[in-house]
Amino acid sequence: MSSSVSRNRGPTMDSKAPCSVDWSKLPDELWPRIGQQLIPFIERLRFRSVSYSWRHSIPRFHPSIPPEFPYPFSFHSKASLARTTLYLLRTNPFPYASTSSPSTSSSSPKGWLLKLEECNQNLRLLHPITNRQLRCGEDFFPEHLNFVNYKMVELGQAYALKNSAGSAYVDRVSKVIELPHSEPCSILVIHHKGKLGFAQTGDERLRSIGNRFSSYSDLIVYKGRPYVVDKWGTVFRVDQALRVVQFAPRLVCFGHKKHLVESCGDLYLVDRYMVADPNARPDPITSFYRFIRHQGNGWPDAIDECPLITVNFRVYKLDQERGRWDEVQNLDDQAFFLNVDFSFSVSAEDIVGCSRNCIYFSDHRENPLALRSLSAVGDGSVFNLADHSISVVNAAGAPFFAEIYWPSLP
């Protein structure tokens, strides 16, 4: 999921552009056929934005109805699958030039992370780490953003379950992935304190798979196949028969949470150590949520729980040839991003303000998915693997870090 996907970006209309083909001279009857091959909403939007003739060569995009799945905790309700896409956004000196996958050379401009959720026929900007909704003109974000003027490289897709009757996230669901090439559409879900579930569109209820006594921590699609890690650090592969088979040697590590990250074709396990923060006051929205969830236990039990904060990370790389995990002390030029719904790796050289050998994260992911876009939260933190220091990423107080998410566009 973390591998970059390159795309061609339209015609060459400048003789100085790096491509010598003048796409504008193609016969007019070819444009509708080309436009019909653009499946993602953002691609069709960019295509129709180029010119008047292109805009009228294909109809407006009418999004399909999101696939529905059984609600994890109700046999009578349905949840819809929401997709968001993470992009690397770069300034494009030739906005109508055909482009290839960006290189990491010094000649390539650095970019920013941009996360978009398709809602009906609109796009929502989301914070790449916390999923907090961003608004143009606010949060240090520009008032206008013309996608035609930028190169957009897809880094991956993230998934979540939302109430079919509204736009709220389904509660007590910590991770969702869509199984690749599944027909009908199928998902794997980690829910309710680490249980692993499977469902297809049209199912009446979520099917439990794996060891019902295990607590699973993270899911990933790695080289086209689904993998899951439990709280002790054992990685399993989910086969086509939905058997959860141990894939990697057992790695007993004692962090609070486990994250699976693909980087440069290799599989990494990030062990996250957390402690209760006695000096922090619980978020009011989260406290109210816990009160509702545990109202039978009374108000004090619902609000006395201290928030968790991250204090350390340990990183392991899977050596498949030798069949072992090797602890990693240096990520080289890579930076890991532990998103609330999708973890990924990028070259720090590709992103403005990004530091190499660091892990970007947010303790906000400890909130239920249904509350992540509502509760008060900062912009995340950065962990330096070299000295194990943790710095807060704050748009107002640390503009250098904030440029990763808030581009200083002209």
XYZ file of C-alpha atoms in Angstrom:
410
model
C 0.000 0.000 0.000
C 2.853 2.340 0.584
C 4.378 2.079 -2.878
C 4.033 5.130 -5.102
C 1.832 5.048 -8.163
C 2.786 7.231 -11.103
C 0.244 8.608 -13.565
C 0.316 10.519 -16.822
C -1.021 14.027 -16.409
C -2.348 15.311 -19.731
C -1.023 17.028 -22.837
C 2.243 18.714 -23.599
C 1.554 22.264 -24.742
C 4.953 23.856 -24.125
C 7.910 23.157 -26.395
C 10.181 23.403 -23.331
C 8.354 20.627 -21.528
C 10.312 17.412 -20.892
C 8.059 15.415 -23.250
C 8.179 15.966 -27.022
C 4.673 14.680 -27.783
C 2.046 17.380 -28.358
C -1.074 15.732 -26.977
C -3.274 18.653 -28.019
C -3.032 17.509 -31.664
C -4.728 14.197 -31.023
C -8.051 13.751 -32.871
C -11.002 15.110 -30.904
C -12.798 11.767 -30.979
C -10.050 10.218 -28.827
C -10.604 12.510 -25.827
C -13.890 10.907 -24.691
C -12.274 7.469 -24.892
C -9.278 8.645 -22.871
C -11.445 10.399 -20.287
C -13.602 7.330 -19.765
C -10.524 5.413 -18.595
C -10.046 7.795 -15.667
C -11.746 6.063 -12.775
C -10.798 8.130 -9.680
C -12.850 11.259 -9.178
C -9.763 13.455 -8.849
C -8.424 12.255 -12.211
C -11.649 13.089 -14.026
C -11.785 16.436 -12.260
C -8.268 17.305 -13.393
C -9.022 16.161 -16.951
C -12.162 18.296 -17.211
C -10.313 21.315 -15.799
C -7.802 21.581 -18.639
C -9.968 23.252 -21.285
C -13.514 23.896 -22.473
C -13.348 21.120 -25.092
C -11.979 18.607 -22.601
C -14.652 19.530 -20.061
C -17.370 18.689 -22.563
C -15.719 15.557 -23.923
C -16.769 13.493 -20.885
C -19.778 13.854 -18.584
C -19.547 15.007 -15.002
C -18.472 12.358 -12.567
C -21.340 10.584 -10.831
C -19.901 8.617 -7.930
C -21.048 5.079 -7.376
C -22.857 4.145 -4.201
C -20.291 3.148 -1.536
C -20.353 -0.590 -0.810
C -22.239 -1.519 2.336
C -21.154 -3.947 5.019
C -22.727 -5.267 8.206
C -22.441 -3.012 11.208
C -19.929 -4.687 13.549
C -22.196 -4.535 16.608
C -25.676 -4.755 15.136
C -27.397 -7.338 12.980
C -29.873 -4.823 11.583
C -27.703 -1.839 10.605
C -25.367 -1.253 7.683
C -22.086 0.618 7.388
C -20.610 2.056 4.209
C -16.971 1.823 3.177
C -15.280 5.232 2.956
C -12.106 5.601 0.908
C -9.475 8.292 1.223
C -6.395 8.717 -0.930
C -3.015 10.025 0.155
C -1.007 12.004 -2.396
C 2.412 13.527 -2.714
C 1.680 16.988 -4.136
C 4.401 18.795 -6.075
C 4.531 22.034 -7.981
C 4.500 21.316 -11.686
C 6.387 23.760 -13.946
C 4.698 22.089 -16.924
C 1.102 21.496 -15.770
C 0.072 20.015 -19.120
C 3.105 17.829 -19.596
C 3.121 14.068 -19.501
C 4.978 13.036 -16.355
C 6.447 9.893 -14.965
C 7.139 8.785 -11.445
C 9.081 11.559 -9.708
C 12.696 10.851 -8.963
C 14.439 11.708 -5.750
C 17.117 13.720 -7.504
C 17.851 17.280 -6.555
C 16.172 18.471 -9.787
C 12.772 17.290 -8.542
C 10.920 19.836 -6.400
C 9.969 18.806 -2.905
C 6.309 18.296 -2.179
C 3.664 18.025 0.539
C 1.334 15.372 1.824
C -2.288 15.757 0.799
C -5.130 13.486 1.910
C -8.451 13.627 0.071
C -11.747 11.963 0.844
C -14.351 11.729 -1.902
C -17.773 12.690 -0.551
C -20.495 12.498 -3.184
C -19.155 14.894 -5.825
C -17.002 16.909 -3.434
C -13.550 16.507 -1.965
C -12.672 16.827 1.720
C -9.162 17.725 2.825
C -8.033 15.634 5.786
C -5.004 15.879 8.029
C -2.618 13.126 6.840
C -1.991 11.884 10.387
C -5.025 12.653 12.544
C -7.775 12.669 9.876
C -8.970 16.025 11.186
C -10.818 17.891 8.446
C -8.896 20.842 7.010
C -10.517 23.824 5.356
C -9.060 26.038 2.666
C -8.196 29.442 4.083
C -7.834 27.978 7.576
C -5.222 25.868 9.374
C -2.466 27.696 7.444
C -3.859 26.095 4.282
C -4.185 28.197 1.091
C -7.593 29.568 0.165
C -7.411 28.082 -3.326
C -5.717 24.938 -4.591
C -5.754 24.264 -8.340
C -4.840 20.608 -8.809
C -4.094 21.141 -12.494
C -0.987 23.102 -11.536
C 0.477 20.299 -9.445
C 1.806 16.817 -9.931
C -0.083 14.348 -7.759
C 1.530 11.008 -7.001
C -0.682 8.515 -5.205
C 0.963 6.988 -2.139
C -1.890 4.732 -1.091
C -5.502 4.440 -0.006
C -7.047 4.243 3.430
C -10.419 2.881 4.464
C -12.951 3.367 7.235
C -16.513 2.355 8.020
C -19.145 5.050 8.306
C -22.750 4.921 9.361
C -24.855 4.506 6.239
C -27.443 6.886 7.665
C -24.903 9.672 8.180
C -21.254 10.641 7.933
C -20.036 9.552 11.373
C -17.383 6.871 11.690
C -18.420 3.548 13.145
C -17.365 3.283 16.767
C -14.942 0.659 18.148
C -13.332 -0.009 14.764
C -9.576 0.630 14.800
C -8.497 -0.526 11.308
C -10.097 -1.444 7.986
C -8.496 -2.700 4.775
C -10.083 -3.703 1.491
C -8.921 -7.049 0.156
C -7.243 -6.519 -3.228
C -8.967 -7.883 -6.328
C -11.875 -9.191 -4.271
C -15.197 -9.861 -5.972
C -17.552 -8.993 -4.422
C -15.834 -6.242 -2.434
C -14.447 -7.662 0.818
C -12.862 -6.140 3.898
C -10.902 -7.134 6.984
C -11.644 -5.238 10.198
C -9.980 -4.963 13.590
C -12.666 -4.054 16.096
C -13.735 -4.311 19.722
C -10.427 -4.605 21.580
C -8.481 -6.400 18.853
C -10.953 -8.849 17.310
C -10.447 -9.690 13.627
C -13.452 -9.791 11.318
C -14.251 -10.372 7.642
C -17.212 -9.298 5.539
C -18.360 -9.060 1.939
C -20.882 -6.650 0.523
C -24.326 -8.052 1.149
C -23.367 -10.040 4.264
C -25.737 -9.820 7.198
C -23.082 -9.963 9.880
C -19.347 -9.706 10.395
C -17.561 -13.059 10.416
C -14.917 -13.586 13.101
C -11.654 -15.129 11.918
C -8.329 -15.918 13.534
C -7.789 -16.854 17.140
C -10.696 -15.512 19.156
C -8.412 -15.253 22.216
C -5.858 -13.092 20.380
C -5.795 -9.314 20.290
C -4.777 -7.976 16.874
C -3.145 -4.589 16.506
C -2.723 -3.666 12.827
C -3.521 -4.722 9.256
C -1.643 -4.117 6.015
C -1.751 -5.164 2.377
C 1.824 -6.146 1.601
C 2.738 -7.236 -1.949
C -0.925 -7.756 -2.738
C -1.747 -9.921 0.286
C -3.319 -9.101 3.655
C -1.258 -9.415 6.842
C -2.125 -8.834 10.482
C -0.016 -8.466 13.622
C -1.115 -9.299 17.146
C -0.266 -7.386 20.305
C 2.802 -9.579 20.952
C 4.365 -8.881 17.561
C 3.535 -12.088 15.680
C 2.708 -11.421 12.025
C 0.149 -13.594 10.233
C -0.971 -13.852 6.620
C -4.673 -14.180 5.847
C -5.015 -16.686 2.987
C -7.839 -17.022 0.481
C -9.634 -19.503 2.733
C -9.520 -16.878 5.538
C -7.078 -18.949 7.551
C -4.810 -16.767 9.701
C -1.420 -18.424 9.205
C 1.786 -17.383 10.960
C 3.993 -15.691 8.379
C 7.035 -14.418 10.267
C 9.042 -15.673 13.227
C 7.560 -14.822 16.590
C 8.863 -11.510 17.865
C 8.036 -10.989 21.505
C 8.083 -7.257 22.172
C 6.314 -5.434 24.942
C 5.177 -2.136 23.459
C 1.610 -0.949 23.783
C 0.796 -1.056 20.033
C 2.231 -2.625 16.900
C 2.297 -1.019 13.447
C 3.088 -2.654 10.103
C 4.843 -0.470 7.535
C 6.113 -1.247 4.046
C 9.256 0.623 3.073
C 11.284 0.122 -0.113
C 9.664 -3.278 -0.608
C 10.493 -4.550 2.893
C 8.143 -5.206 5.804
C 8.773 -3.385 9.065
C 7.212 -3.775 12.490
C 7.119 -0.656 14.661
C 6.673 -1.309 18.376
C 5.156 1.654 20.192
C 5.627 2.210 23.928
C 3.014 4.279 25.746
C 2.342 5.326 29.320
C -0.505 7.054 31.098
C -0.094 10.812 31.293
C -1.180 11.832 34.804
C -0.738 15.537 34.027
C -3.101 15.565 31.069
C -6.805 16.159 31.302
C -8.956 13.882 29.179
C -10.499 15.443 26.114
C -14.086 16.539 26.981
C -15.587 14.804 23.954
C -13.728 11.582 24.696
C -14.773 11.756 28.350
C -18.423 12.177 27.412
C -18.130 9.291 24.980
C -16.694 7.056 27.703
C -19.462 8.088 30.050
C -22.095 7.052 27.518
C -20.259 3.800 26.811
C -19.883 2.935 30.505
C -22.845 4.731 32.022
C -23.730 1.602 33.955
C -20.468 2.006 35.866
C -21.150 5.613 36.803
C -19.540 8.879 35.796
C -16.259 8.681 37.794
C -15.147 5.452 36.126
C -15.755 7.006 32.733
C -13.622 10.119 33.197
C -10.800 9.028 35.498
C -8.945 7.121 32.810
C -5.753 9.009 31.906
C -4.854 9.596 28.252
C -1.921 7.599 26.891
C 1.170 9.259 25.488
C 3.956 7.764 23.387
C 7.398 7.658 24.993
C 9.436 5.414 22.691
C 9.528 3.337 19.490
C 11.521 0.295 18.444
C 11.706 -0.710 14.781
C 12.260 -4.190 13.329
C 12.840 -5.248 9.731
C 11.848 -8.686 8.470
C 14.696 -10.656 6.896
C 12.699 -13.221 4.922
C 15.755 -15.051 3.597
C 17.129 -15.760 7.072
C 13.708 -16.007 8.667
C 14.257 -13.466 11.450
C 13.531 -9.944 12.635
C 16.439 -7.492 12.796
C 16.168 -4.418 14.971
C 16.791 -1.246 12.981
C 18.617 1.758 14.412
C 18.584 3.871 11.252
C 15.933 4.363 8.577
C 18.458 6.083 6.282
C 16.640 8.736 4.229
C 13.198 7.297 4.971
C 10.557 8.690 7.304
C 7.674 6.616 8.674
C 4.175 8.059 9.083
C 1.862 6.187 11.436
C -1.507 7.342 10.220
C -4.736 6.656 12.079
C -5.887 4.440 9.200
C -2.852 3.937 6.940
C 0.848 3.791 7.810
C 3.400 4.495 5.106
C 7.017 5.341 4.345
C 8.423 8.126 2.170
C 11.809 9.531 1.333
C 12.441 12.609 3.460
C 14.064 14.192 0.415
C 10.667 14.273 -1.314
C 8.759 16.314 1.297
C 9.236 19.885 2.482
C 10.210 20.049 6.155
C 10.433 16.281 6.565
C 13.293 14.865 8.635
C 14.978 11.607 7.742
C 15.244 8.709 10.185
C 12.100 9.900 11.986
C 8.640 8.569 12.813
C 5.670 10.940 12.526
C 2.680 9.986 14.628
C -0.152 11.214 16.815
C -1.398 9.959 20.158
C -4.777 10.985 18.801
C -5.161 7.493 17.353
C -5.881 6.249 20.855
C -9.277 7.923 20.564
C -12.024 5.855 18.960
C -12.175 6.268 15.191
C -15.606 7.836 15.502
C -14.133 10.739 17.533
C -10.846 11.404 15.761
C -12.238 14.149 13.562
C -14.109 15.804 16.468
C -11.917 15.947 19.541
C -9.306 18.610 20.120
C -5.956 17.455 18.764
C -2.689 18.947 17.625
C -0.838 18.189 14.445
C 1.080 15.185 15.690
C 4.594 14.521 16.929
C 7.907 13.397 15.483
C 10.183 10.764 17.018
C 13.875 10.855 16.104
C 15.242 7.330 15.949
C 18.827 8.561 16.393
C 18.448 10.133 19.838
C 14.922 8.925 20.776
C 13.712 12.492 21.213
C 10.079 13.486 20.638
C 9.046 16.900 19.295
C 5.549 18.256 18.875
C 4.454 19.214 15.368
C 2.430 22.393 15.716
C 1.372 24.573 12.812
C 1.484 27.764 14.846
C 4.625 27.105 16.846
C 6.713 25.077 14.408
C 6.071 26.213 10.843
C 9.033 24.205 9.578
C 7.351 20.946 10.570
C 3.932 22.240 9.576
C 5.010 22.624 5.950
C 4.733 18.852 5.617
C 0.948 19.246 5.769
C 0.386 22.952 5.074
C 2.214 23.960 1.879
C 3.452 27.526 1.583
C 2.052 27.936 -1.898
C 2.426 31.119 -3.980
